[in-house]
CSV table of C-alpha atoms in Angstrom, one decimal:
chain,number,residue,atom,x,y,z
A,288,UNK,CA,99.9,43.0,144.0
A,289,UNK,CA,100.0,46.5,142.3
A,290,UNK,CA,99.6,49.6,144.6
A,291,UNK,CA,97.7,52.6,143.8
A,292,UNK,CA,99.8,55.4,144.3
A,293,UNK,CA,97.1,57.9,144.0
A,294,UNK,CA,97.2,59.0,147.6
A,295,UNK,CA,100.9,59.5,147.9
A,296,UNK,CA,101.6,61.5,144.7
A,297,UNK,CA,98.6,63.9,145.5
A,298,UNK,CA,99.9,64.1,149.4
A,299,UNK,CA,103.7,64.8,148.4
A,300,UNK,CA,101.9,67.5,145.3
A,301,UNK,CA,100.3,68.6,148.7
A,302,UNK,CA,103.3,69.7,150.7
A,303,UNK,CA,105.1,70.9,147.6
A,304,UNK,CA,101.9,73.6,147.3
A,305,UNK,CA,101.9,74.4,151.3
A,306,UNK,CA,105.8,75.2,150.9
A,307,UNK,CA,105.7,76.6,147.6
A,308,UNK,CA,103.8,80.1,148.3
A,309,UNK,CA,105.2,82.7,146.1
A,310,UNK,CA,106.8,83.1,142.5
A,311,UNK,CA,109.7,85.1,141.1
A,312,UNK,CA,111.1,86.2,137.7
A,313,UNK,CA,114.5,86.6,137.3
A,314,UNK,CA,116.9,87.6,134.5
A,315,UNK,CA,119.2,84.5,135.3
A,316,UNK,CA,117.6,80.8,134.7
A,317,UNK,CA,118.1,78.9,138.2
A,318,UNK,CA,121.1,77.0,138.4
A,319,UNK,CA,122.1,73.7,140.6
A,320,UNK,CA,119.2,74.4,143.4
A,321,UNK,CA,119.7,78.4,143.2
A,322,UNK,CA,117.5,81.0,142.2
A,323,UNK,CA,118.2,82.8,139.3
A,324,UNK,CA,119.0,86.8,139.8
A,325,UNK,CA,116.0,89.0,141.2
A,326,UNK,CA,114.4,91.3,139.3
A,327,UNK,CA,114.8,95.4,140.5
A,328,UNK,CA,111.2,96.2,141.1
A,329,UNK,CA,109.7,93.3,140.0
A,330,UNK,CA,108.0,91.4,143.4
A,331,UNK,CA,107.5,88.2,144.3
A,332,UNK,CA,103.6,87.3,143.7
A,333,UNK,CA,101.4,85.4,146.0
A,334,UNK,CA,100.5,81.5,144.7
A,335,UNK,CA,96.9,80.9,144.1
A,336,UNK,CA,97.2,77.0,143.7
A,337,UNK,CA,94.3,74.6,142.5
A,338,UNK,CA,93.1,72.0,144.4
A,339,UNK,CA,95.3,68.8,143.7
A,340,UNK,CA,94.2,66.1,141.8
A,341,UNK,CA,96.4,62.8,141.0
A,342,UNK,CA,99.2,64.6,141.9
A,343,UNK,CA,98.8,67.4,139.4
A,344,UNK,CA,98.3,71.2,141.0
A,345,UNK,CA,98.2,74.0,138.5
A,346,UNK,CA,98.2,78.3,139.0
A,347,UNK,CA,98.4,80.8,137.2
A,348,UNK,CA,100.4,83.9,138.2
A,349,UNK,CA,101.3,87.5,137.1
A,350,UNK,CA,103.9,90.0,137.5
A,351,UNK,CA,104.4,93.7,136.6
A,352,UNK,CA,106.7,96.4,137.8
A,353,UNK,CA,109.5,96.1,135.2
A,354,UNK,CA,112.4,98.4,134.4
A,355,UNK,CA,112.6,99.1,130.5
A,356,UNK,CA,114.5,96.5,128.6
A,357,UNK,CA,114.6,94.1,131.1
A,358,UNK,CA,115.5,90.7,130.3
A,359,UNK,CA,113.6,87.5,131.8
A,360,UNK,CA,115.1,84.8,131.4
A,361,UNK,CA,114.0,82.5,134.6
A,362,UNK,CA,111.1,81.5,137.0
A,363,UNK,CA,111.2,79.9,141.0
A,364,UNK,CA,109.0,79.1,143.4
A,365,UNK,CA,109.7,80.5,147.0
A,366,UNK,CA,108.4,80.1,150.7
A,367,UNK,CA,107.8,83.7,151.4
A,368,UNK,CA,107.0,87.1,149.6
A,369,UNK,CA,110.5,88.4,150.8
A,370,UNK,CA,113.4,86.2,152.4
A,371,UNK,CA,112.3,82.5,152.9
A,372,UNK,CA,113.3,79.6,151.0
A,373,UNK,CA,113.9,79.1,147.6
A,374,UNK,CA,112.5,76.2,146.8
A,375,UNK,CA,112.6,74.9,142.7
A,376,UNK,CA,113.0,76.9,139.3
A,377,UNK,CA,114.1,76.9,135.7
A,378,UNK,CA,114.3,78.2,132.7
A,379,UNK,CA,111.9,80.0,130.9
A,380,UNK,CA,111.8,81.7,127.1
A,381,UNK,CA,114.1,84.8,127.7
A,382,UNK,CA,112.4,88.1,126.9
A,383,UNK,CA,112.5,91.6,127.0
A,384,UNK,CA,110.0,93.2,128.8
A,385,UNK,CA,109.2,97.1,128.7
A,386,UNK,CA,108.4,99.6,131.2
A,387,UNK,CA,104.5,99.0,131.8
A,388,UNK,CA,104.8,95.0,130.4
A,389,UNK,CA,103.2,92.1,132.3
A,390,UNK,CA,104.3,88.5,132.2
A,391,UNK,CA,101.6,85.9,133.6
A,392,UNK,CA,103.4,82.7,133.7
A,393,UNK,CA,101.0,79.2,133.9
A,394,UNK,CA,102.8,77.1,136.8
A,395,UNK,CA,102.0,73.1,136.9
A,396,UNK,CA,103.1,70.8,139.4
A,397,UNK,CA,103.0,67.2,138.7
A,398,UNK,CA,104.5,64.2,141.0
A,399,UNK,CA,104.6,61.3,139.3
C-alpha cells in the first residue's frame, strides 16, 4: 500500500514557517549550520509566509539600510528580529549594493 504523504510534508513545511520568522543578508554565504556575517545597518526583516500547500511555503522579503559598497553575498532564516536562532541559509549571487539600494529576495520552502 502507497501512503500519501501530503499531510506530513505540509505539517513539517508548517513548523519550519512558525520557527522561521525573520530573514537576514549577510556579506558571508552560511557555512556548516552558521549564519553568514551580519550586515552593519542592514536589519533583520519580519517573514510574511504564504499559506502552505503540499509542502511548498513561499515569501517574499525586502531589505534596505545599506552602507555604500557593500557586498551581499548570503541569505538566512532566523527565530527572532534580534538574537534568536539561526535556523538555515545559503548562498546567494554576491552583489554590491549602494547607499539607498534595496534587495527583495523571493524565499521558497519546499519539503519533499
Amino acid at each position: 500500500m502507497a501512503l500519501d504523504a501530503t499531510g506530513a510534508r505540509s505539517d513539517a513545511a508548517t513548523g519550519v514557517i512558525t520557527a522561521a520568522t525573520h530573514a537576514a543578508v549577510y556579506s558571508t554565504a552560511p557555512t556548516g549550520g552558521a549564519a553568514g556575517t551580519a550586515i552593519s545597518g542592514v536589519a533583520r526583516q519580519p517573514i510574511t509566509w504564504s499559506s502552505v500547500t503540499d509542502g511548498v511555503a513561499t515569501a517574499s522579503v525586502t531589505f534596505s539600510g545599506f552602507p555604500n559598497n557593500t557586498t551581499v553575498a548570503g541569505a538566512g532564516l532566523h527565530s527572532a528580529l534580534t538574537g534568536g536562532t539561526y535556523k538555515s541559509g545559503g548562498a546567494i549571487t554576491q552583489r554590491t549594493m549602494l547607499t539607498g539600494d534595496t534587495l527583495t529576495l523571493a524565499l521558497s520552502l519546499t519539503i519533499s
